[in-house]
Amino acid sequence: MTNTDKNTQGKEILIFFTLLVVGLYFFITGIMSATGFLIPITISVLLALICIPLARKLENWGLGRGLSSFVCVLLSFVAFLSFFALISFQISQFSDKWPEIEEKTKSGLESIESYVSEATGFSFKEDIDQLFPGESERKNETATDAKEQSLSTSENREKPVDKPSTSSTESLLSKIPSGVLSNVGGVVMGFFGFLTNSLLAMIYLFFFLYYRTKLKLSILNFFKKENLEDAKKVLGDTIQLALDFLVGRMILIAFLTVIYGIGLSISGIDNAILISILAAVLSLIPYIGNVIGVVLAMSMAAISGGELSMFIGVAVTYFLAQFIESYILQPYVVGGKVNINPIVTILVVVLGGTIWGVAGMILSIPLVGIFKIICDAVPALQPIGYLLGEDDLKSEDEEPGKLKQWGEKIWSKISSN
């Protein structure tokens, strides 16, 4: 290879990566700008894949395409509303108990501080004031200013008040701080935005289910006649795998929510249902999600009373839940045909949170799972599917551990009965 050929090849590689970086930048910027448009569509597509088996069954029972699609939308809306009401009720209970939780946390921190001071001789207040003297001076100045302000306010109250003015500046709204009004306005706008996106998602879901045959045929029209049968097979297998993946993850979350809820309720943890739902959803993130779930449950155990039996109950609950998930639910109930490797899962969750916030974190895992299915089905994209998956992560000679053997025995007994 001559120097000219090497220079040409180097320029081509440089141009390719430059275009790739620029394209990714504009792609991410575009989907961030179109968040309000894309999130309802993405949710409705995922819901449509989940609802396809139910819609088919309703149509086999004699219902028309429109009526079956409407029933699926209605059931999805009821499930969503029930889930939202449950979460709202749990959050309301948590907020009502917040002063008590804050007091318990404060007393717990004070006891820890006193124990550390007695054991090591380290005084948090005195030693931190020595390390950061400017910080303590600022706190003293702030306290002094607050005291002077309260004194001036009390003096103003003691002065005689003139006759009440009818001007707009003395109205009730003018006495409310502008920050409070802006916060209330933000909450109201966010709530109506949430309702609008939810309504749009339900409307999109109806039309995706109603026109699903037309959408499938539209995709097949891109292929030539000689490749049509292969395209139909690949598309059907892809849709079925995506459906199995999404339904399997929903089953996994439901099972884990029940297991966590029973265990944490028996342990006496406050807001056990809320913690169970959060822990079940977080379990989709390998390793890190389980650690965050354990920390949340242990923190609630400390706030709920901090008894040793609570911590033991949380530990036993999580051990049993992880055993059932890893060695029974995942391999035998959910299936392992589409598994994303841990580092990719963590990266897409972080990226989804950066782009679309909480909705992006939740939607990123099913989206990358469907993307992997498409990559595995298209020969040109199979290297990307291999990169995203868990293939060849374990040695072929590796024998199953004791816990896996127990899981296989338990499942064999369950399936035989």
Short mmCIF file of C-alpha atoms in Angstrom, two decimals:
data_model
loop_
_atom_site.label_atom_id
_atom_site.label_comp_id
_atom_site.label_asym_id
_atom_site.label_seq_id
_atom_site.Cartn_x
_atom_site.Cartn_y
_atom_site.Cartn_z
CA MET A 1 0.00 0.00 0.00
CA THR A 2 1.46 3.36 -1.07
CA ASN A 3 1.57 6.49 1.07
CA THR A 4 -1.13 8.03 -1.10
CA ASP A 5 -3.50 5.11 -0.41
CA LYS A 6 -2.75 5.31 3.32
CA ASN A 7 -3.47 9.04 3.37
CA THR A 8 -6.72 8.50 1.45
CA GLN A 9 -7.82 5.75 3.83
CA GLY A 10 -6.95 7.91 6.86
CA LYS A 11 -8.97 10.80 5.45
CA GLU A 12 -11.97 8.52 4.86
CA ILE A 13 -11.84 7.25 8.45
CA LEU A 14 -11.52 10.80 9.77
CA ILE A 15 -14.45 12.00 7.64
CA PHE A 16 -16.57 9.01 8.76
CA PHE A 17 -16.01 9.62 12.48
CA THR A 18 -16.50 13.37 12.05
CA LEU A 19 -19.84 12.81 10.32
CA LEU A 20 -20.78 10.23 12.97
CA VAL A 21 -20.09 12.65 15.85
CA VAL A 22 -21.90 15.52 14.12
CA GLY A 23 -24.84 13.26 13.26
CA LEU A 24 -25.12 11.98 16.85
CA TYR A 25 -24.98 15.56 18.16
CA PHE A 26 -27.84 16.75 15.96
CA PHE A 27 -29.81 13.52 16.57
CA ILE A 28 -29.62 13.87 20.37
CA THR A 29 -30.33 17.61 20.16
CA GLY A 30 -33.36 16.91 17.98
CA ILE A 31 -34.90 14.28 20.25
CA MET A 32 -34.28 16.53 23.26
CA SER A 33 -36.11 19.38 21.51
CA ALA A 34 -38.99 17.09 20.48
CA THR A 35 -39.48 15.57 23.95
CA GLY A 36 -43.15 16.57 24.23
CA PHE A 37 -43.89 14.96 20.86
CA LEU A 38 -41.77 11.80 21.09
CA ILE A 39 -42.46 10.60 24.65
CA PRO A 40 -46.24 9.95 24.15
CA ILE A 41 -45.54 8.18 20.83
CA THR A 42 -42.82 6.00 22.38
CA ILE A 43 -45.06 5.03 25.31
CA SER A 44 -47.95 4.21 22.97
CA VAL A 45 -45.72 2.02 20.74
CA LEU A 46 -44.53 0.00 23.75
CA LEU A 47 -48.09 -0.30 25.07
CA ALA A 48 -49.30 -1.39 21.64
CA LEU A 49 -46.74 -4.23 21.58
CA ILE A 50 -47.91 -5.31 25.04
CA CYS A 51 -51.61 -5.11 24.06
CA ILE A 52 -51.34 -6.99 20.74
CA PRO A 53 -51.99 -10.48 22.27
CA LEU A 54 -55.07 -9.20 24.11
CA ALA A 55 -56.37 -7.45 20.99
CA ARG A 56 -55.93 -10.66 18.95
CA LYS A 57 -57.77 -12.71 21.57
CA LEU A 58 -60.66 -10.23 21.68
CA GLU A 59 -60.90 -10.33 17.88
CA ASN A 60 -60.96 -14.14 17.95
CA TRP A 61 -63.90 -13.91 20.36
CA GLY A 62 -65.85 -11.97 17.75
CA LEU A 63 -65.14 -8.34 18.60
CA GLY A 64 -64.33 -5.98 15.76
CA ARG A 65 -60.93 -4.35 15.32
CA GLY A 66 -62.17 -0.97 16.55
CA LEU A 67 -63.97 -2.34 19.62
CA SER A 68 -61.08 -4.58 20.61
CA SER A 69 -58.65 -1.64 20.26
CA PHE A 70 -60.93 0.52 22.41
CA VAL A 71 -61.14 -2.19 25.12
CA CYS A 72 -57.33 -2.44 25.18
CA VAL A 73 -57.04 1.34 25.51
CA LEU A 74 -59.66 1.37 28.28
CA LEU A 75 -57.89 -1.39 30.24
CA SER A 76 -54.53 0.36 29.78
CA PHE A 77 -56.03 3.61 31.04
CA VAL A 78 -57.59 1.89 34.09
CA ALA A 79 -54.28 0.16 34.89
CA PHE A 80 -52.39 3.43 34.50
CA LEU A 81 -54.92 5.33 36.63
CA SER A 82 -54.83 2.67 39.37
CA PHE A 83 -51.02 2.71 39.41
CA PHE A 84 -50.95 6.52 39.53
CA ALA A 85 -53.54 6.60 42.34
CA LEU A 86 -51.58 4.02 44.35
CA ILE A 87 -48.31 5.94 43.96
CA SER A 88 -50.04 9.24 44.83
CA PHE A 89 -51.60 7.71 47.95
CA GLN A 90 -48.25 6.31 49.08
CA ILE A 91 -46.49 9.64 48.46
CA SER A 92 -49.25 11.47 50.35
CA GLN A 93 -48.79 9.13 53.32
CA PHE A 94 -45.03 9.64 53.15
CA SER A 95 -45.41 13.44 53.09
CA ASP A 96 -47.79 13.32 56.07
CA LYS A 97 -45.20 11.36 58.03
CA TRP A 98 -42.32 13.58 56.90
CA PRO A 99 -42.13 15.72 60.10
CA GLU A 100 -41.96 12.52 62.17
CA ILE A 101 -39.36 11.04 59.79
CA GLU A 102 -37.34 14.25 59.94
CA GLU A 103 -37.40 14.21 63.74
CA LYS A 104 -36.33 10.55 63.88
CA THR A 105 -33.55 11.20 61.38
CA LYS A 106 -32.33 14.18 63.35
CA SER A 107 -32.31 12.26 66.64
CA GLY A 108 -30.52 9.36 64.93
CA LEU A 109 -27.84 11.64 63.52
CA GLU A 110 -27.40 13.28 66.91
CA SER A 111 -26.95 9.88 68.57
CA ILE A 112 -24.39 8.91 65.92
CA GLU A 113 -22.58 12.20 66.45
CA SER A 114 -22.47 11.73 70.21
CA TYR A 115 -21.24 8.12 69.82
CA VAL A 116 -18.46 9.20 67.45
CA SER A 117 -17.49 12.05 69.78
CA GLU A 118 -17.30 9.70 72.77
CA ALA A 119 -15.39 7.01 70.88
CA THR A 120 -12.92 9.20 68.98
CA GLY A 121 -13.01 12.59 70.69
CA PHE A 122 -13.97 14.22 67.38
CA SER A 123 -16.51 17.01 67.76
CA PHE A 124 -18.31 17.75 64.53
CA LYS A 125 -19.30 21.31 65.37
CA GLU A 126 -16.03 22.51 66.93
CA ASP A 127 -13.67 20.77 64.51
CA ILE A 128 -15.63 21.78 61.41
CA ASP A 129 -15.73 25.38 62.67
CA GLN A 130 -11.94 25.25 62.99
CA LEU A 131 -11.56 23.82 59.49
CA PHE A 132 -14.05 26.26 57.91
CA PRO A 133 -14.11 29.41 60.07
CA GLY A 134 -15.66 31.55 57.32
CA GLU A 135 -18.67 29.24 57.11
CA SER A 136 -19.52 29.65 60.81
CA GLU A 137 -19.15 33.43 60.53
CA ARG A 138 -21.56 33.50 57.62
CA LYS A 139 -24.05 31.41 59.58
CA ASN A 140 -23.79 33.81 62.52
CA GLU A 141 -24.29 36.80 60.22
CA THR A 142 -27.33 35.12 58.66
CA ALA A 143 -28.79 34.40 62.09
CA THR A 144 -28.16 38.03 63.17
CA ASP A 145 -29.82 39.40 60.03
CA ALA A 146 -32.82 37.14 60.55
CA LYS A 147 -33.12 38.30 64.15
CA GLU A 148 -32.94 41.97 63.15
CA GLN A 149 -35.52 41.40 60.44
CA SER A 150 -37.92 39.73 62.88
CA LEU A 151 -37.48 42.65 65.33
CA SER A 152 -38.18 45.25 62.64
CA THR A 153 -41.24 43.28 61.56
CA SER A 154 -42.61 43.23 65.11
CA GLU A 155 -42.00 47.00 65.43
CA ASN A 156 -43.88 47.64 62.23
CA ARG A 157 -46.80 45.59 63.51
CA GLU A 158 -46.97 47.74 66.66
CA LYS A 159 -47.30 50.95 64.63
CA PRO A 160 -50.86 52.28 64.09
CA VAL A 161 -52.39 51.14 60.81
CA ASP A 162 -54.14 53.54 58.49
CA LYS A 163 -57.48 52.84 56.90
CA PRO A 164 -57.37 49.88 54.53
CA SER A 165 -56.71 50.81 50.93
CA THR A 166 -58.79 49.43 48.10
CA SER A 167 -55.93 49.63 45.58
CA SER A 168 -54.76 46.50 43.79
CA THR A 169 -51.33 46.70 45.45
CA GLU A 170 -52.98 45.89 48.79
CA SER A 171 -54.91 42.93 47.47
CA LEU A 172 -54.42 39.39 48.68
CA LEU A 173 -52.47 38.30 45.60
CA SER A 174 -49.98 41.17 46.00
CA LYS A 175 -49.14 39.92 49.51
CA ILE A 176 -48.26 36.44 48.24
CA PRO A 177 -44.55 36.12 47.40
CA SER A 178 -43.83 35.90 43.68
CA GLY A 179 -41.76 32.74 44.20
CA VAL A 180 -44.76 30.91 45.64
CA LEU A 181 -46.96 31.95 42.72
CA SER A 182 -44.35 30.81 40.19
CA ASN A 183 -43.93 27.45 41.96
CA VAL A 184 -47.70 26.89 42.05
CA GLY A 185 -47.92 27.85 38.39
CA GLY A 186 -45.13 25.42 37.52
CA VAL A 187 -46.86 22.58 39.37
CA VAL A 188 -50.20 23.29 37.66
CA MET A 189 -48.58 23.50 34.22
CA GLY A 190 -46.64 20.29 34.85
CA PHE A 191 -49.82 18.48 35.93
CA PHE A 192 -51.75 19.58 32.83
CA GLY A 193 -48.78 18.68 30.65
CA PHE A 194 -48.75 15.21 32.21
CA LEU A 195 -52.48 14.81 31.55
CA THR A 196 -52.07 15.98 27.95
CA ASN A 197 -49.23 13.52 27.28
CA SER A 198 -51.23 10.70 28.87
CA LEU A 199 -54.29 11.50 26.73
CA LEU A 200 -52.15 11.66 23.58
CA ALA A 201 -50.54 8.31 24.43
CA MET A 202 -53.99 6.68 24.76
CA ILE A 203 -55.12 8.18 21.43
CA TYR A 204 -51.94 7.01 19.69
CA LEU A 205 -52.37 3.56 21.27
CA PHE A 206 -55.86 3.19 19.80
CA PHE A 207 -54.73 4.06 16.28
CA PHE A 208 -51.58 1.90 16.46
CA LEU A 209 -53.72 -1.09 17.44
CA TYR A 210 -56.43 -0.29 14.88
CA TYR A 211 -54.01 0.22 11.97
CA ARG A 212 -51.37 -2.34 13.02
CA THR A 213 -51.90 -4.46 9.87
CA LYS A 214 -51.45 -1.41 7.64
CA LEU A 215 -48.31 -0.40 9.50
CA LYS A 216 -46.86 -3.90 9.06
CA LEU A 217 -47.68 -3.94 5.33
CA SER A 218 -46.17 -0.45 4.95
CA ILE A 219 -42.87 -1.75 6.33
CA LEU A 220 -42.97 -4.79 4.03
CA ASN A 221 -43.51 -2.53 0.99
CA PHE A 222 -39.90 -1.39 1.32
CA PHE A 223 -38.68 -4.87 0.33
CA LYS A 224 -38.54 -6.47 -3.12
CA LYS A 225 -40.88 -9.33 -4.02
CA GLU A 226 -38.12 -11.94 -4.00
CA ASN A 227 -37.20 -10.94 -0.42
CA LEU A 228 -40.78 -10.51 0.80
CA GLU A 229 -41.16 -13.92 2.49
CA ASP A 230 -37.87 -13.54 4.37
CA ALA A 231 -38.86 -10.01 5.39
CA LYS A 232 -42.23 -11.27 6.69
CA LYS A 233 -40.52 -13.94 8.76
CA VAL A 234 -37.92 -11.56 10.17
CA LEU A 235 -40.55 -8.91 10.96
CA GLY A 236 -42.86 -11.46 12.61
CA ASP A 237 -40.04 -12.92 14.70
CA THR A 238 -38.87 -9.44 15.67
CA ILE A 239 -42.35 -8.35 16.79
CA GLN A 240 -42.82 -11.60 18.74
CA LEU A 241 -39.44 -11.26 20.47
CA ALA A 242 -40.13 -7.61 21.32
CA LEU A 243 -43.53 -8.60 22.69
CA ASP A 244 -42.00 -11.42 24.77
CA PHE A 245 -39.32 -9.06 26.05
CA LEU A 246 -41.76 -6.36 27.17
CA VAL A 247 -44.32 -8.75 28.66
CA GLY A 248 -41.53 -10.65 30.42
CA ARG A 249 -40.20 -7.49 32.02
CA MET A 250 -43.72 -6.52 33.13
CA ILE A 251 -44.18 -9.97 34.70
CA LEU A 252 -40.80 -9.65 36.43
CA ILE A 253 -41.69 -6.24 37.89
CA ALA A 254 -45.10 -7.51 39.05
CA PHE A 255 -43.62 -10.59 40.75
CA LEU A 256 -40.88 -8.58 42.46
CA THR A 257 -43.37 -5.94 43.64
CA VAL A 258 -45.48 -8.64 45.30
CA ILE A 259 -42.44 -10.34 46.87
CA TYR A 260 -40.95 -7.08 48.15
CA GLY A 261 -44.34 -5.83 49.34
CA ILE A 262 -45.07 -8.97 51.38
CA GLY A 263 -41.58 -9.13 52.89
CA LEU A 264 -41.31 -5.44 53.77
CA SER A 265 -44.87 -5.33 55.17
CA ILE A 266 -44.15 -8.32 57.42
CA SER A 267 -40.92 -6.59 58.53
CA GLY A 268 -42.93 -3.54 59.61
CA ILE A 269 -41.45 -1.05 57.12
CA ASP A 270 -43.43 2.15 56.56
CA ASN A 271 -44.61 2.83 52.97
CA ALA A 272 -43.75 -0.75 52.04
CA ILE A 273 -45.77 -0.62 48.79
CA LEU A 274 -43.99 2.51 47.53
CA ILE A 275 -40.56 1.08 48.33
CA SER A 276 -41.54 -2.25 46.71
CA ILE A 277 -42.59 -0.61 43.44
CA LEU A 278 -39.44 1.52 43.31
CA ALA A 279 -37.22 -1.48 44.09
CA ALA A 280 -38.95 -3.64 41.46
CA VAL A 281 -38.52 -1.00 38.74
CA LEU A 282 -34.91 -0.34 39.78
CA SER A 283 -34.15 -4.05 39.50
CA LEU A 284 -34.13 -3.60 35.71
CA ILE A 285 -30.77 -1.81 36.15
CA PRO A 286 -28.20 -4.56 36.85
CA TYR A 287 -26.30 -4.42 40.14
CA ILE A 288 -26.78 -0.67 40.76
CA GLY A 289 -30.59 -0.89 40.82
CA ASN A 290 -30.56 -3.66 43.42
CA VAL A 291 -28.07 -1.76 45.58
CA ILE A 292 -30.23 1.39 45.45
CA GLY A 293 -33.32 -0.67 46.34
CA VAL A 294 -31.57 -2.22 49.36
CA VAL A 295 -30.35 1.20 50.52
CA LEU A 296 -33.90 2.62 50.23
CA ALA A 297 -35.39 -0.27 52.21
CA MET A 298 -32.67 -0.12 54.89
CA SER A 299 -33.14 3.65 55.19
CA MET A 300 -36.89 3.20 55.66
CA ALA A 301 -36.18 0.49 58.25
CA ALA A 302 -33.99 2.94 60.17
CA ILE A 303 -36.66 5.63 59.95
CA SER A 304 -39.49 3.23 60.85
CA GLY A 305 -37.94 2.40 64.19
CA GLY A 306 -34.50 0.99 63.51
CA GLU A 307 -35.15 -2.33 65.25
CA LEU A 308 -32.83 -5.23 64.47
CA SER A 309 -35.74 -7.40 63.32
CA MET A 310 -36.57 -4.84 60.58
CA PHE A 311 -33.04 -4.92 59.14
CA ILE A 312 -33.02 -8.72 59.24
CA GLY A 313 -36.43 -8.79 57.53
CA VAL A 314 -35.22 -6.46 54.76
CA ALA A 315 -32.07 -8.54 54.22
CA VAL A 316 -34.00 -11.83 54.07
CA THR A 317 -36.62 -10.30 51.73
CA TYR A 318 -34.01 -9.06 49.27
CA PHE A 319 -32.06 -12.31 49.38
CA LEU A 320 -35.18 -14.36 48.60
CA ALA A 321 -36.30 -11.90 45.91
CA GLN A 322 -32.91 -11.98 44.18
CA PHE A 323 -32.80 -15.77 44.37
CA ILE A 324 -36.29 -16.10 42.86
CA GLU A 325 -35.55 -13.47 40.19
CA SER A 326 -32.14 -14.80 39.12
CA TYR A 327 -32.74 -18.55 39.25
CA ILE A 328 -36.49 -19.02 38.68
CA LEU A 329 -38.22 -15.97 37.12
CA GLN A 330 -35.47 -14.83 34.75
CA PRO A 331 -34.54 -18.16 33.14
CA TYR A 332 -37.89 -20.00 33.24
CA VAL A 333 -40.73 -17.42 33.40
CA VAL A 334 -39.36 -14.30 31.70
CA GLY A 335 -36.86 -16.00 29.39
CA GLY A 336 -33.32 -15.03 28.50
CA LYS A 337 -33.55 -14.62 24.71
CA VAL A 338 -33.02 -10.85 24.91
CA ASN A 339 -30.60 -9.88 27.65
CA ILE A 340 -28.69 -6.60 27.61
CA ASN A 341 -25.25 -6.64 29.21
CA PRO A 342 -24.94 -4.58 32.42
CA ILE A 343 -22.63 -1.83 31.21
CA VAL A 344 -24.88 -1.07 28.21
CA THR A 345 -27.94 -1.00 30.49
CA ILE A 346 -26.31 1.47 32.87
CA LEU A 347 -25.10 3.68 30.00
CA VAL A 348 -28.51 3.84 28.29
CA VAL A 349 -30.29 4.58 31.58
CA VAL A 350 -27.91 7.49 32.27
CA LEU A 351 -28.24 8.72 28.69
CA GLY A 352 -32.03 8.38 28.78
CA GLY A 353 -32.18 10.37 32.01
CA THR A 354 -29.99 13.08 30.48
CA ILE A 355 -32.17 13.36 27.37
CA TRP A 356 -35.74 12.78 28.60
CA GLY A 357 -35.47 12.84 32.40
CA VAL A 358 -37.30 10.21 34.44
CA ALA A 359 -39.35 9.11 31.41
CA GLY A 360 -36.12 8.51 29.49
CA MET A 361 -34.68 6.38 32.30
CA ILE A 362 -37.79 4.18 32.31
CA LEU A 363 -38.15 3.91 28.52
CA SER A 364 -34.45 3.43 27.72
CA ILE A 365 -34.26 -0.25 28.74
CA PRO A 366 -37.20 -1.54 26.61
CA LEU A 367 -36.09 0.65 23.70
CA VAL A 368 -32.54 -0.70 23.69
CA GLY A 369 -33.96 -4.23 24.06
CA ILE A 370 -36.10 -3.77 20.93
CA PHE A 371 -33.13 -2.21 19.14
CA LYS A 372 -31.03 -5.30 19.97
CA ILE A 373 -33.77 -7.55 18.58
CA ILE A 374 -33.73 -5.59 15.32
CA CYS A 375 -29.92 -5.74 15.18
CA ASP A 376 -29.97 -9.51 15.70
CA ALA A 377 -32.52 -9.92 12.87
CA VAL A 378 -30.65 -7.76 10.31
CA PRO A 379 -27.36 -9.40 9.19
CA ALA A 380 -25.60 -6.06 8.68
CA LEU A 381 -26.39 -5.00 12.26
CA GLN A 382 -25.62 -8.30 14.02
CA PRO A 383 -22.23 -7.06 15.34
CA ILE A 384 -24.07 -4.27 17.19
CA GLY A 385 -26.55 -6.81 18.60
CA TYR A 386 -23.62 -8.94 19.76
CA LEU A 387 -22.08 -5.89 21.46
CA LEU A 388 -25.32 -5.07 23.29
CA GLY A 389 -25.99 -8.62 24.47
CA GLU A 390 -24.57 -10.96 27.09
CA ASP A 391 -23.12 -13.51 24.67
CA ASP A 392 -19.74 -15.01 25.59
CA LEU A 393 -19.63 -13.29 28.97
CA LYS A 394 -19.30 -16.64 30.74
CA SER A 395 -16.92 -19.50 30.14
CA GLU A 396 -18.29 -22.58 28.39
CA ASP A 397 -16.72 -24.81 31.03
CA GLU A 398 -18.30 -22.89 33.92
CA GLU A 399 -20.56 -25.15 35.98
CA PRO A 400 -23.81 -23.84 37.53
CA GLY A 401 -23.48 -22.84 41.17
CA LYS A 402 -25.40 -24.27 44.10
CA LEU A 403 -28.04 -21.53 44.01
CA LYS A 404 -28.71 -22.15 40.32
CA GLN A 405 -28.99 -25.88 40.93
CA TRP A 406 -31.51 -25.22 43.71
CA GLY A 407 -33.45 -22.93 41.38
CA GLU A 408 -33.57 -25.64 38.72
CA LYS A 409 -34.83 -28.20 41.26
CA ILE A 410 -37.52 -25.82 42.57
CA TRP A 411 -38.72 -25.00 39.05
CA SER A 412 -38.78 -28.68 38.04
CA LYS A 413 -41.00 -29.45 41.04
CA ILE A 414 -43.29 -26.49 40.27
CA SER A 415 -43.61 -27.39 36.58
CA SER A 416 -44.18 -31.09 37.30
CA ASN A 417 -47.12 -30.25 39.54
#
